[in-house]
CSV table of C-alpha atoms and ligand atoms in Angstrom, one decimal:
chain,number,residue,atom,x,y,z
A,302,UNK,CA,0.0,0.0,0.0
A,303,UNK,CA,1.4,3.4,-1.0
A,304,UNK,CA,1.4,6.1,1.6
A,305,UNK,CA,0.9,9.8,0.8
A,306,UNK,CA,0.7,13.0,2.7
A,307,UNK,CA,-2.3,14.9,1.3
A,308,UNK,CA,-0.6,18.3,1.7
A,309,UNK,CA,2.5,17.1,-0.2
A,310,UNK,CA,0.4,15.8,-3.1
A,311,UNK,CA,0.2,18.0,-6.2
A,312,UNK,CA,-3.2,18.6,-7.8
A,313,UNK,CA,-2.2,16.3,-10.7
A,314,UNK,CA,-1.2,13.5,-8.2
A,315,UNK,CA,-4.6,13.8,-6.5
A,316,UNK,CA,-6.4,13.6,-9.8
A,317,UNK,CA,-4.3,10.6,-10.9
A,318,UNK,CA,-5.3,8.8,-7.6
A,319,UNK,CA,-8.9,9.6,-8.2
A,320,UNK,CA,-8.8,8.4,-11.8
A,321,UNK,CA,-8.2,4.7,-10.8
A,322,UNK,CA,-6.9,4.2,-14.3
A,323,UNK,CA,-5.8,0.6,-14.5
A,324,UNK,CA,-3.1,-0.3,-17.0
A,325,UNK,CA,-5.0,-2.7,-19.2
A,326,UNK,CA,-8.2,-0.7,-19.6
A,327,UNK,CA,-7.7,-0.3,-23.3
A,328,UNK,CA,-7.1,-4.1,-23.8
A,329,UNK,CA,-10.3,-4.8,-21.9
A,330,UNK,CA,-12.3,-2.4,-24.1
A,331,UNK,CA,-11.1,-4.1,-27.2
A,332,UNK,CA,-11.7,-7.6,-25.9
A,333,UNK,CA,-15.2,-6.7,-24.8
A,334,UNK,CA,-16.0,-5.1,-28.2
A,335,UNK,CA,-15.1,-8.4,-29.9
A,336,UNK,CA,-17.2,-10.5,-27.5
A,337,UNK,CA,-20.2,-8.2,-27.8
A,338,UNK,CA,-20.0,-8.2,-31.6
A,339,UNK,CA,-19.8,-12.0,-31.7
A,340,UNK,CA,-22.8,-12.5,-29.5
A,341,UNK,CA,-24.8,-10.0,-31.5
A,342,UNK,CA,-23.9,-12.0,-34.7
A,343,UNK,CA,-23.9,-15.6,-33.5
A,344,UNK,CA,-26.3,-15.6,-30.5
A,345,UNK,CA,-26.5,-18.8,-28.4
A,346,UNK,CA,-23.5,-20.5,-30.1
A,347,UNK,CA,-21.2,-17.6,-29.0
A,348,UNK,CA,-22.5,-17.9,-25.4
A,349,UNK,CA,-21.8,-21.7,-25.4
A,350,UNK,CA,-18.3,-21.1,-26.8
A,351,UNK,CA,-17.5,-18.4,-24.3
A,352,UNK,CA,-18.8,-20.5,-21.4
A,353,UNK,CA,-16.3,-23.2,-22.4
A,354,UNK,CA,-13.5,-20.7,-23.0
A,355,UNK,CA,-13.9,-18.5,-19.8
A,356,UNK,CA,-15.9,-20.6,-17.4
A,357,UNK,CA,-14.6,-24.0,-18.5
A,358,UNK,CA,-18.1,-25.5,-18.7
A,359,UNK,CA,-19.6,-27.4,-21.6
A,360,UNK,CA,-23.2,-26.3,-21.7
A,361,UNK,CA,-25.9,-28.1,-23.7
A,362,UNK,CA,-28.7,-25.8,-22.4
A,363,UNK,CA,-28.3,-22.1,-21.5
A,364,UNK,CA,-30.7,-22.0,-18.6
A,365,UNK,CA,-32.0,-23.9,-15.7
A,366,UNK,CA,-35.8,-24.1,-15.3
A,367,UNK,CA,-38.2,-23.8,-12.4
A,368,UNK,CA,-38.1,-27.5,-11.5
A,369,UNK,CA,-34.3,-27.6,-11.5
A,370,UNK,CA,-34.1,-24.4,-9.5
A,371,UNK,CA,-36.4,-26.0,-6.9
A,372,UNK,CA,-34.3,-29.1,-6.7
A,373,UNK,CA,-31.0,-27.2,-6.4
A,374,UNK,CA,-32.5,-24.8,-3.8
A,375,UNK,CA,-33.6,-27.7,-1.6
A,376,UNK,CA,-30.0,-28.4,-0.7
A,377,UNK,CA,-29.6,-25.0,1.1
A,378,UNK,CA,-28.4,-25.4,4.7
A,379,UNK,CA,-30.9,-24.2,7.3
A,380,UNK,CA,-28.6,-21.5,8.7
A,381,UNK,CA,-28.0,-19.9,5.2
A,382,UNK,CA,-31.8,-20.1,4.5
A,383,UNK,CA,-32.6,-18.2,7.7
A,384,UNK,CA,-29.9,-15.6,6.9
A,385,UNK,CA,-31.2,-15.1,3.4
A,386,UNK,CA,-34.7,-14.8,4.8
A,387,UNK,CA,-33.6,-12.0,7.2
A,388,UNK,CA,-31.7,-10.1,4.5
A,389,UNK,CA,-34.7,-10.5,2.2
A,390,UNK,CA,-37.0,-8.9,4.8
A,391,UNK,CA,-34.7,-6.0,5.6
A,392,UNK,CA,-33.9,-5.2,1.9
A,393,UNK,CA,-37.6,-5.4,1.1
A,394,UNK,CA,-38.6,-3.2,4.0
A,395,UNK,CA,-36.1,-0.5,3.0
A,396,UNK,CA,-37.1,-0.6,-0.7
A,397,UNK,CA,-40.8,-0.7,-0.1
A,398,UNK,CA,-40.5,2.5,2.0
A,399,UNK,CA,-39.4,4.2,-1.2
A,400,UNK,CA,-42.7,3.6,-2.9
A,401,UNK,CA,-44.8,6.7,-2.6
A,402,UNK,CA,-47.4,8.5,-4.7
A,403,UNK,CA,-46.7,12.1,-5.7
A,404,UNK,CA,-49.5,14.6,-5.5
A,405,UNK,CA,-50.9,16.7,-8.3
A,406,UNK,CA,-49.8,20.4,-8.7
A,407,UNK,CA,-52.1,23.1,-10.1
A,408,UNK,CA,-49.5,25.4,-11.6
A,409,UNK,CA,-52.1,27.9,-12.7
A,410,UNK,CA,-55.9,27.8,-12.1
A,411,UNK,CA,-57.1,25.1,-14.5
A,412,UNK,CA,-53.7,23.8,-15.4
A,413,UNK,CA,-52.9,20.6,-13.5
A,414,UNK,CA,-49.6,18.6,-13.8
A,415,UNK,CA,-48.6,15.3,-12.2
A,416,UNK,CA,-46.3,12.3,-12.5
A,417,UNK,CA,-47.2,8.6,-12.5
A,418,UNK,CA,-44.9,5.7,-12.1
A,419,UNK,CA,-44.7,2.8,-14.4
A,420,UNK,CA,-42.5,-0.2,-14.1
A,421,UNK,CA,-39.8,-0.8,-16.8
A,422,UNK,CA,-41.3,-3.9,-18.5
A,423,UNK,CA,-38.3,-6.0,-19.3
A,424,UNK,CA,-35.3,-5.9,-17.0
A,425,UNK,CA,-32.1,-7.9,-17.1
A,426,UNK,CA,-30.3,-8.7,-13.8
A,427,UNK,CA,-26.6,-9.6,-13.9
A,428,UNK,CA,-25.5,-11.7,-10.9
A,429,UNK,CA,-21.7,-12.0,-10.6
A,430,UNK,CA,-20.4,-15.5,-10.3
A,431,UNK,CA,-16.7,-15.4,-11.5
A,432,UNK,CA,-14.5,-15.4,-8.4
A,433,UNK,CA,-17.5,-15.6,-6.0
A,434,UNK,CA,-21.2,-16.3,-6.6
A,435,UNK,CA,-23.2,-13.4,-5.1
A,436,UNK,CA,-26.8,-14.4,-4.0
A,437,UNK,CA,-26.8,-11.1,-2.1
A,438,UNK,CA,-26.7,-9.3,-5.4
A,439,UNK,CA,-29.7,-11.3,-6.6
A,440,UNK,CA,-31.6,-10.0,-3.5
A,441,UNK,CA,-30.4,-6.4,-4.2
A,442,UNK,CA,-31.7,-6.5,-7.8
A,443,UNK,CA,-34.5,-8.9,-7.6
A,444,UNK,CA,-36.4,-7.4,-4.7
A,445,UNK,CA,-36.8,-3.9,-6.2
A,446,UNK,CA,-37.6,-5.4,-9.6
A,447,UNK,CA,-40.4,-7.5,-8.2
A,448,UNK,CA,-41.7,-4.6,-6.0
A,449,UNK,CA,-41.7,-2.3,-9.0
A,450,UNK,CA,-43.9,-4.8,-10.9
A,451,UNK,CA,-41.5,-5.4,-13.8
A,452,UNK,CA,-43.3,-7.9,-16.1
A,453,UNK,CA,-40.2,-9.8,-17.4
A,454,UNK,CA,-37.2,-10.3,-15.2
A,455,UNK,CA,-34.3,-12.0,-17.0
A,456,UNK,CA,-31.5,-13.3,-14.7
A,457,UNK,CA,-28.0,-14.1,-16.0
A,458,UNK,CA,-25.1,-15.5,-13.9
A,459,UNK,CA,-22.0,-17.4,-15.0
A,460,UNK,CA,-22.4,-21.2,-15.0
A,461,UNK,CA,-20.6,-23.0,-12.2
A,462,UNK,CA,-18.3,-26.0,-12.6
A,463,UNK,CA,-21.2,-28.4,-12.7
A,464,UNK,CA,-22.9,-26.4,-15.5
A,465,UNK,CA,-25.6,-25.2,-13.0
A,466,UNK,CA,-25.9,-22.6,-10.4
A,467,UNK,CA,-25.5,-22.9,-6.6
A,468,UNK,CA,-28.2,-23.6,-4.0
A,469,UNK,CA,-28.0,-20.0,-2.6
A,470,UNK,CA,-28.8,-18.4,-5.9
A,471,UNK,CA,-31.5,-21.0,-6.6
A,472,UNK,CA,-33.1,-20.4,-3.2
A,473,UNK,CA,-33.2,-16.6,-3.8
A,474,UNK,CA,-34.9,-17.4,-7.2
A,475,UNK,CA,-37.6,-19.3,-5.3
A,476,UNK,CA,-38.1,-16.4,-2.9
A,477,UNK,CA,-38.5,-13.9,-5.7
A,478,UNK,CA,-40.7,-16.2,-7.9
A,479,UNK,CA,-38.1,-16.2,-10.7
A,480,UNK,CA,-38.5,-19.3,-12.8
A,481,UNK,CA,-35.4,-19.4,-15.0
A,482,UNK,CA,-31.7,-18.6,-14.5
A,483,UNK,CA,-29.7,-18.1,-17.7
A,484,UNK,CA,-26.2,-19.5,-17.5
A,485,UNK,CA,-24.2,-16.8,-19.0
A,486,UNK,CA,-21.5,-14.5,-17.5
A,487,UNK,CA,-19.3,-11.6,-18.4
A,488,UNK,CA,-19.6,-9.3,-21.4
A,489,UNK,CA,-21.4,-12.1,-23.3
A,490,UNK,CA,-24.3,-12.1,-20.9
A,491,UNK,CA,-24.6,-8.4,-21.1
A,492,UNK,CA,-24.6,-8.5,-25.0
A,493,UNK,CA,-27.2,-11.3,-24.9
A,494,UNK,CA,-29.6,-9.3,-22.8
A,495,UNK,CA,-29.0,-6.2,-24.9
A,496,UNK,CA,-29.8,-7.8,-28.3
A,497,UNK,CA,-31.5,-11.0,-27.3
A,498,UNK,CA,-30.5,-14.5,-28.6
A,499,UNK,CA,-32.7,-17.6,-29.3
A,500,UNK,CA,-32.5,-18.5,-25.6
A,501,UNK,CA,-32.1,-15.2,-23.8
A,502,UNK,CA,-34.7,-12.5,-24.2
A,503,UNK,CA,-33.8,-8.9,-25.0
A,504,UNK,CA,-34.5,-6.5,-22.2
A,505,UNK,CA,-35.0,-2.7,-21.9
A,506,UNK,CA,-32.6,-2.1,-19.0
A,507,UNK,CA,-29.6,-4.1,-17.7
A,508,UNK,CA,-28.8,-4.0,-14.0
A,509,UNK,CA,-26.0,-5.3,-11.8
A,510,UNK,CA,-22.4,-5.2,-10.8
A,511,UNK,CA,-19.6,-7.1,-12.3
A,512,UNK,CA,-15.9,-7.2,-13.1
A,513,UNK,CA,-14.4,-4.8,-15.6
A,514,UNK,CA,-15.6,-7.0,-18.6
A,515,UNK,CA,-19.2,-6.8,-17.4
A,516,UNK,CA,-19.0,-3.1,-16.6
A,517,UNK,CA,-17.3,-2.2,-19.9
A,518,UNK,CA,-19.9,-4.3,-21.8
A,519,UNK,CA,-22.8,-2.4,-20.1
A,520,UNK,CA,-21.3,0.9,-21.1
A,521,UNK,CA,-20.8,-0.3,-24.7
A,522,UNK,CA,-24.3,-1.7,-25.2
A,523,UNK,CA,-25.8,1.4,-23.7
A,524,UNK,CA,-24.5,3.4,-26.5
A,525,UNK,CA,-25.2,0.9,-29.3
A,526,UNK,CA,-28.4,-1.0,-28.6
A,527,UNK,CA,-31.8,0.2,-27.4
A,528,UNK,CA,-30.9,-0.8,-23.8
A,529,UNK,CA,-30.4,1.4,-20.7
A,530,UNK,CA,-28.1,0.5,-17.9
A,531,UNK,CA,-28.4,1.2,-14.1
A,532,UNK,CA,-24.8,2.6,-13.9
A,533,UNK,CA,-21.2,1.6,-14.1
A,534,UNK,CA,-20.9,-0.7,-11.0
A,535,UNK,CA,-17.5,-2.2,-11.4
A,536,UNK,CA,-14.8,-3.6,-9.0
A,537,UNK,CA,-15.6,-2.8,-5.4
A,538,UNK,CA,-14.2,0.3,-3.6
A,539,UNK,CA,-14.0,1.4,0.0
A,540,UNK,CA,-12.6,4.6,1.5
A,541,UNK,CA,-12.2,4.6,5.2
A,542,UNK,CA,-11.9,8.0,6.9
A,543,UNK,CA,-10.4,7.5,10.3
A,544,UNK,CA,-9.3,9.6,13.3
A,545,UNK,CA,-7.9,8.7,16.7
A,546,UNK,CA,-11.3,7.3,17.9
A,547,UNK,CA,-11.1,4.6,15.3
A,548,UNK,CA,-10.0,1.0,15.9
A,549,UNK,CA,-7.2,-0.2,13.5
A,550,UNK,CA,-8.4,-3.8,13.6
A,551,UNK,CA,-11.8,-2.8,12.4
A,552,UNK,CA,-10.3,-0.6,9.7
A,553,UNK,CA,-8.1,-3.4,8.5
A,554,UNK,CA,-11.1,-5.8,8.4
A,555,UNK,CA,-13.1,-3.3,6.3
A,556,UNK,CA,-10.3,-2.8,3.8
A,557,UNK,CA,-9.7,-6.5,3.5
A,558,UNK,CA,-13.4,-7.2,3.0
A,559,UNK,CA,-13.4,-5.2,-0.2
A,560,UNK,CA,-9.9,-6.3,-1.2
A,561,UNK,CA,-11.0,-10.0,-1.3
A,562,UNK,CA,-13.6,-9.2,-4.0
A,563,UNK,CA,-10.8,-9.0,-6.7
A,564,UNK,CA,-7.3,-7.8,-7.4
A,565,UNK,CA,-8.7,-4.6,-8.9
A,566,UNK,CA,-10.7,-3.6,-5.8
A,567,UNK,CA,-9.8,-0.1,-4.5
A,568,UNK,CA,-9.2,0.1,-0.8
A,569,UNK,CA,-8.2,3.6,0.5
A,570,UNK,CA,-7.4,4.6,4.0
A,571,UNK,CA,-7.5,8.3,4.8
A,572,UNK,CA,-6.3,9.0,8.3
A,573,UNK,CA,-5.6,11.9,10.6
A,574,UNK,CA,-2.4,10.4,12.0
A,575,UNK,CA,0.4,8.2,10.7
A,576,UNK,CA,0.0,6.1,13.9
A,577,UNK,CA,-3.5,4.9,12.6
A,578,UNK,CA,-1.9,4.1,9.2
A,579,UNK,CA,1.0,2.1,10.7
A,580,UNK,CA,-1.3,0.2,13.1
A,581,UNK,CA,-3.8,-0.6,10.3
A,582,UNK,CA,-1.0,-1.9,8.0
A,583,UNK,CA,0.3,-4.1,10.8
A,584,UNK,CA,-3.3,-5.4,11.4
A,585,UNK,CA,-3.8,-6.1,7.7
A,586,UNK,CA,-0.7,-8.3,7.8
A,587,UNK,CA,-2.1,-10.3,10.7
A,588,UNK,CA,-5.7,-10.6,9.4
A,589,UNK,CA,-4.6,-11.4,5.8
A,590,UNK,CA,-2.9,-14.7,7.0
A,591,UNK,CA,-6.3,-16.1,8.1
A,592,UNK,CA,-8.1,-15.4,4.8
A,593,UNK,CA,-8.8,-18.1,2.3
A,594,UNK,CA,-8.6,-15.5,-0.5
A,595,UNK,CA,-5.4,-13.9,0.8
A,596,UNK,CA,-3.6,-13.9,-2.6
A,597,UNK,CA,-6.4,-11.8,-4.1
A,598,UNK,CA,-6.8,-9.5,-1.1
A,599,UNK,CA,-3.0,-9.0,-0.8
A,600,UNK,CA,-2.8,-8.0,-4.5
A,601,UNK,CA,-5.6,-5.5,-4.1
A,602,UNK,CA,-4.1,-4.0,-1.0
A,603,UNK,CA,-0.7,-3.7,-2.8
A,604,UNK,CA,-2.4,-1.5,-5.4
A,605,UNK,CA,-4.2,0.7,-2.8
A,606,UNK,CA,-3.4,3.9,-0.9
A,607,UNK,CA,-3.2,5.4,2.5
A,608,UNK,CA,-3.5,9.2,2.6
A,609,UNK,CA,-2.4,11.2,5.7
A,610,UNK,CA,-4.5,14.3,6.3
A,611,UNK,CA,-4.4,17.1,8.8
A,612,UNK,CA,-8.0,16.7,10.0
A,613,UNK,CA,-11.3,15.0,9.2
A,614,UNK,CA,-12.5,18.0,7.2
A,615,UNK,CA,-9.5,17.7,4.9
A,616,UNK,CA,-10.1,14.0,4.7
A,617,UNK,CA,-13.7,14.7,3.5
A,618,UNK,CA,-12.3,17.1,0.9
A,619,UNK,CA,-10.2,14.2,-0.6
A,620,UNK,CA,-13.1,11.7,-0.2
A,621,UNK,CA,-15.5,14.0,-2.2
A,622,UNK,CA,-12.9,14.3,-5.0
A,623,UNK,CA,-12.4,10.5,-5.0
A,624,UNK,CA,-16.2,9.8,-4.8
A,625,UNK,CA,-15.9,6.3,-3.4
A,626,UNK,CA,-18.5,3.6,-3.9
A,627,UNK,CA,-18.5,3.1,-0.1
A,628,UNK,CA,-17.4,5.6,2.5
A,629,UNK,CA,-16.8,4.4,6.1
A,630,UNK,CA,-16.4,7.2,8.6
A,631,UNK,CA,-14.4,5.4,11.4
A,632,UNK,CA,-14.8,8.2,13.9
A,633,UNK,CA,-17.1,9.0,16.8
A,634,UNK,CA,-17.5,12.5,15.2
A,635,UNK,CA,-19.4,11.2,12.2
A,636,UNK,CA,-22.5,13.4,12.8
A,637,UNK,CA,-20.6,16.7,12.1
A,638,UNK,CA,-19.2,15.2,8.8
A,639,UNK,CA,-22.6,14.2,7.3
A,640,UNK,CA,-23.3,17.7,5.9
A,641,UNK,CA,-19.8,17.8,4.3
A,642,UNK,CA,-20.4,14.6,2.2
A,643,UNK,CA,-21.1,15.4,-1.4
A,644,UNK,CA,-20.0,12.4,-3.4
A,645,UNK,CA,-20.3,8.8,-2.2
A,646,UNK,CA,-22.4,5.7,-3.2
A,647,UNK,CA,-23.2,4.6,0.3
A,648,UNK,CA,-22.0,5.8,3.7
A,649,UNK,CA,-21.3,3.8,6.9
A,650,UNK,CA,-21.3,5.9,10.0
A,651,UNK,CA,-19.3,5.2,13.2
A,652,UNK,CA,-17.0,2.4,14.4
A,653,UNK,CA,-19.6,-0.3,14.7
A,654,UNK,CA,-21.0,0.0,11.1
A,655,UNK,CA,-19.0,-2.2,8.8
A,656,UNK,CA,-19.6,-2.1,5.1
A,657,UNK,CA,-20.4,-5.8,5.2
A,658,UNK,CA,-23.7,-5.0,6.9
A,659,UNK,CA,-24.8,-3.1,3.9
A,660,UNK,CA,-23.3,-5.6,1.5
A,661,UNK,CA,-25.6,-8.2,2.8
A,662,UNK,CA,-28.4,-7.4,5.2
A,663,UNK,CA,-29.1,-4.0,6.7
A,664,UNK,CA,-31.5,-3.1,3.9
A,665,UNK,CA,-29.7,-0.6,1.6
A,666,UNK,CA,-28.8,-1.6,-1.9
A,667,UNK,CA,-25.2,-2.8,-2.5
A,668,UNK,CA,-25.3,-2.2,-6.3
A,669,UNK,CA,-23.4,1.2,-6.3
A,670,UNK,CA,-21.4,3.4,-8.7
A,671,UNK,CA,-17.7,2.9,-8.9
A,672,UNK,CA,-14.7,4.6,-10.6
A,673,UNK,CA,-15.8,8.1,-9.5
A,674,UNK,CA,-19.3,7.8,-11.0
A,675,UNK,CA,-20.7,8.4,-7.5
A,676,UNK,CA,-20.3,12.1,-8.5
A,677,UNK,CA,-23.3,11.7,-10.8
A,678,UNK,CA,-25.1,8.4,-10.2
A,679,UNK,CA,-27.0,7.0,-7.3
A,680,UNK,CA,-26.9,3.4,-6.4
A,681,UNK,CA,-29.7,1.0,-7.4
A,682,UNK,CA,-33.1,1.8,-5.7
A,683,UNK,CA,-36.8,1.5,-6.5
A,684,UNK,CA,-36.4,4.5,-8.9
A,685,UNK,CA,-34.0,2.5,-11.0
A,686,UNK,CA,-36.8,0.1,-12.0
A,687,UNK,CA,-39.4,2.6,-13.0
A,688,UNK,CA,-40.1,5.5,-15.3
A,689,UNK,CA,-41.9,8.6,-14.1
A,690,UNK,CA,-44.4,9.7,-16.8
A,691,UNK,CA,-45.6,13.3,-16.6
A,692,UNK,CA,-49.3,14.1,-17.2
A,693,UNK,CA,-51.2,17.4,-17.6
A,694,UNK,CA,-54.8,18.5,-18.1
A,695,UNK,CA,-56.0,22.0,-19.0
A,696,UNK,CA,-59.6,23.2,-18.4
A,697,UNK,CA,-61.3,26.1,-20.4
A,698,UNK,CA,-60.2,28.4,-17.5
A,699,UNK,CA,-56.7,27.0,-17.7
A,700,UNK,CA,-56.5,27.6,-21.4
A,701,UNK,CA,-57.5,31.2,-20.9
A,702,UNK,CA,-54.9,31.6,-18.2
A,703,UNK,CA,-51.9,30.0,-20.0
A,704,UNK,CA,-52.8,30.7,-23.6
A,705,UNK,CA,-51.0,34.0,-24.2
A,706,UNK,CA,-47.8,32.9,-22.4
A,707,UNK,CA,-47.5,30.0,-24.8
A,708,UNK,CA,-48.4,32.1,-27.8
A,709,UNK,CA,-45.7,34.7,-26.9
A,710,UNK,CA,-43.0,32.1,-26.3
A,711,UNK,CA,-43.8,30.2,-29.5
A,712,UNK,CA,-43.6,33.5,-31.4
A,713,UNK,CA,-40.2,34.3,-29.8
A,714,UNK,CA,-38.9,31.0,-31.0
A,715,UNK,CA,-40.4,31.6,-34.5
A,716,UNK,CA,-42.5,28.4,-34.2
A,717,UNK,CA,-45.9,29.5,-35.6
A,718,UNK,CA,-47.5,26.1,-35.6
A,719,UNK,CA,-46.9,25.8,-31.8
A,720,UNK,CA,-48.6,29.2,-31.3
A,721,UNK,CA,-51.5,28.1,-33.5
A,722,UNK,CA,-52.2,25.0,-31.4
A,723,UNK,CA,-53.2,27.4,-28.7
A,724,UNK,CA,-54.8,30.1,-30.8
A,725,UNK,CA,-57.1,27.6,-32.6
A,726,UNK,CA,-58.4,26.3,-29.3
A,727,UNK,CA,-58.9,29.8,-27.8
A,728,UNK,CA,-60.9,30.8,-31.0
A,729,UNK,CA,-63.0,27.6,-31.0
A,730,UNK,CA,-63.8,28.2,-27.4
A,731,UNK,CA,-64.9,31.8,-28.1
A,732,UNK,CA,-62.1,33.5,-26.2
A,733,UNK,CA,-60.5,35.5,-29.0
B,1450,NAD,N1,-20.1,-2.0,-7.6
B,1450,NAD,C1,-20.9,-2.9,-7.1
B,1450,NAD,O1,-22.0,-2.5,-6.7
B,1450,NAD,C2,-20.5,-4.3,-6.9
B,1450,NAD,C3,-21.3,-5.2,-6.2
B,1450,NAD,C4,-20.9,-6.5,-6.1
B,1450,NAD,C5,-19.7,-6.9,-6.7
B,1450,NAD,N2,-18.9,-6.0,-7.4
B,1450,NAD,C6,-17.7,-6.5,-8.2
B,1450,NAD,O2,-18.2,-7.4,-9.1
B,1450,NAD,C7,-17.0,-8.1,-9.5
B,1450,NAD,C8,-17.4,-9.6,-9.7
B,1450,NAD,O3,-16.4,-10.1,-10.6
B,1450,NAD,P1,-16.2,-11.6,-10.9
B,1450,NAD,O4,-15.0,-11.7,-11.8
B,1450,NAD,O5,-16.1,-12.4,-9.6
B,1450,NAD,O6,-17.5,-12.1,-11.5
B,1450,NAD,P2,-18.3,-11.6,-12.8
B,1450,NAD,O7,-19.5,-12.4,-12.9
B,1450,NAD,O8,-18.5,-10.1,-12.9
B,1450,NAD,O9,-17.4,-12.0,-14.1
B,1450,NAD,C9,-17.1,-13.3,-14.4
B,1450,NAD,C10,-17.1,-13.5,-15.9
B,1450,NAD,O10,-16.1,-12.6,-16.4
B,1450,NAD,C11,-15.7,-13.1,-17.7
B,1450,NAD,N3,-14.2,-13.1,-17.8
B,1450,NAD,C12,-13.3,-13.5,-16.9
B,1450,NAD,N4,-12.1,-13.4,-17.4
B,1450,NAD,C13,-12.2,-12.9,-18.7
B,1450,NAD,C14,-11.3,-12.6,-19.7
B,1450,NAD,N5,-10.0,-12.7,-19.5
B,1450,NAD,N6,-11.8,-12.1,-20.9
B,1450,NAD,C15,-13.1,-11.9,-21.0
B,1450,NAD,N7,-14.1,-12.2,-20.1
B,1450,NAD,C16,-13.6,-12.7,-18.9
B,1450,NAD,C17,-16.2,-14.5,-17.8
B,1450,NAD,O11,-17.2,-14.6,-18.7
B,1450,NAD,C18,-16.8,-14.8,-16.4
B,1450,NAD,O12,-17.9,-15.6,-16.5
B,1450,NAD,C19,-15.9,-7.9,-8.5
B,1450,NAD,O13,-15.0,-7.0,-9.1
B,1450,NAD,C20,-16.7,-7.1,-7.4
B,1450,NAD,O14,-15.8,-6.2,-6.7
B,1450,NAD,C21,-19.3,-4.7,-7.5
B,1451,HSO,N1,-19.1,-5.0,-1.7
B,1451,HSO,C1,-19.9,-5.4,-2.9
B,1451,HSO,C2,-20.3,-4.1,-3.6
B,1451,HSO,O1,-19.2,-3.4,-4.0
B,1451,HSO,C3,-21.2,-6.1,-2.6
B,1451,HSO,C4,-21.0,-7.5,-2.0
B,1451,HSO,C5,-21.7,-8.6,-2.3
B,1451,HSO,N2,-21.2,-9.6,-1.5
B,1451,HSO,C6,-20.3,-9.1,-0.7
B,1451,HSO,N3,-20.2,-7.8,-1.0
B,1452,ZN,ZN1,-18.4,-6.6,-0.5
């Protein structure tokens, strides 16, 4: 882990840290373009070939059906079933609370405007399954999709070694009432959902996190097919902002939790003293040894940073520039920092609030913007699965009230037909 002093960094150095530019980004872009083009041209056959190539699985069918999902789900251990049930309830409660009906506004007497919500009809959920299968992501995407009332929910996840999916994912499918899981991963799954293949239906919007291939593919299909995406939700990131009230063992555990996702995870420690940084690095060394995925985590930590700041406010200034997917404020003084947060995907307050709680079970969504996109995007929520359609209605009184305003503005823009759409109505209704 490289250690910097914030005050010694030049503006360019800060910008370069915030860029998270990884060396082979260009190669990934080219590889993804080839994969996407091939799926578009060859459909299912390309998916079968890529499953063999990347996932080392020979597939004779690209999905598992409801009966098979039920069979696989029945093997889930009781403890895991109970934990998934609890997470399901909490995530559902938090998302259901986001469902509210807006009122109507009378902008002028007789001119009424309002919005109504409609579900996006066909949604595609990508559930990562490369280095780890993530049933938690299935909950995070499936619960709001079902609550929103999406008619068709297409689920893709990489095939596992036995050419199927695991019991945790299958159990979540039964909870959500999803009857089919498509066995496709990576950029090829994203391309399949964007254009459709003989087996996998085309969708209107693709959701879900994934590695750099998945994230790049989502960004590519967004610009080239009639498919929207939730946001770029790539390799996991955490920024821990710590002061002397923090516990270095906890900080180390939070950094390692995201580091174990993949070697390109970004784990940043911003601390108000070098003592915290030194103690955390020592703790990381100790805790790493006990991790089954220590090689992955060690590599991610090696590529990460610690930044020494003068105080928490300066730390927030850096954090806002970095715009982390997850921000943990490891300080008892978190209350006073909340108003200073302008860019972050999801925030974890105080020393007893680990990111893992939000990753799995507290209720908030863990599908969040990475790579600095937290400056402009929100994480997945109920809003992601719906469109808001505006409506308006004008009465005779309203027409009289608003008529001349529209006529004058249309004339100012030189758009006579626009003006006439008002004038003709005013005349017919005897007002001019
Ligand atoms: N931002 C978020 O909200 C969020 C949430 C959860 C997970 N994540 C991230 O999701 C990622 C999951 O990654 P993963 O790899 O475990 O699973 P994944 O499902 O995203 O990717 C696996 C697929 O990648 C493809 N692939 C692998 N190597 C390839 C290569 N050399 N060329 C082309 N394609 C290749 C394969 O098709 C494979 O099936 C992690 O980086 C994790 O940090 C992010
Ligand atoms: N930390 C991930 C989001 O970046 C979500 C996750 C799923 N499982 C464990 N963690
Ligand atoms: Zn995580």
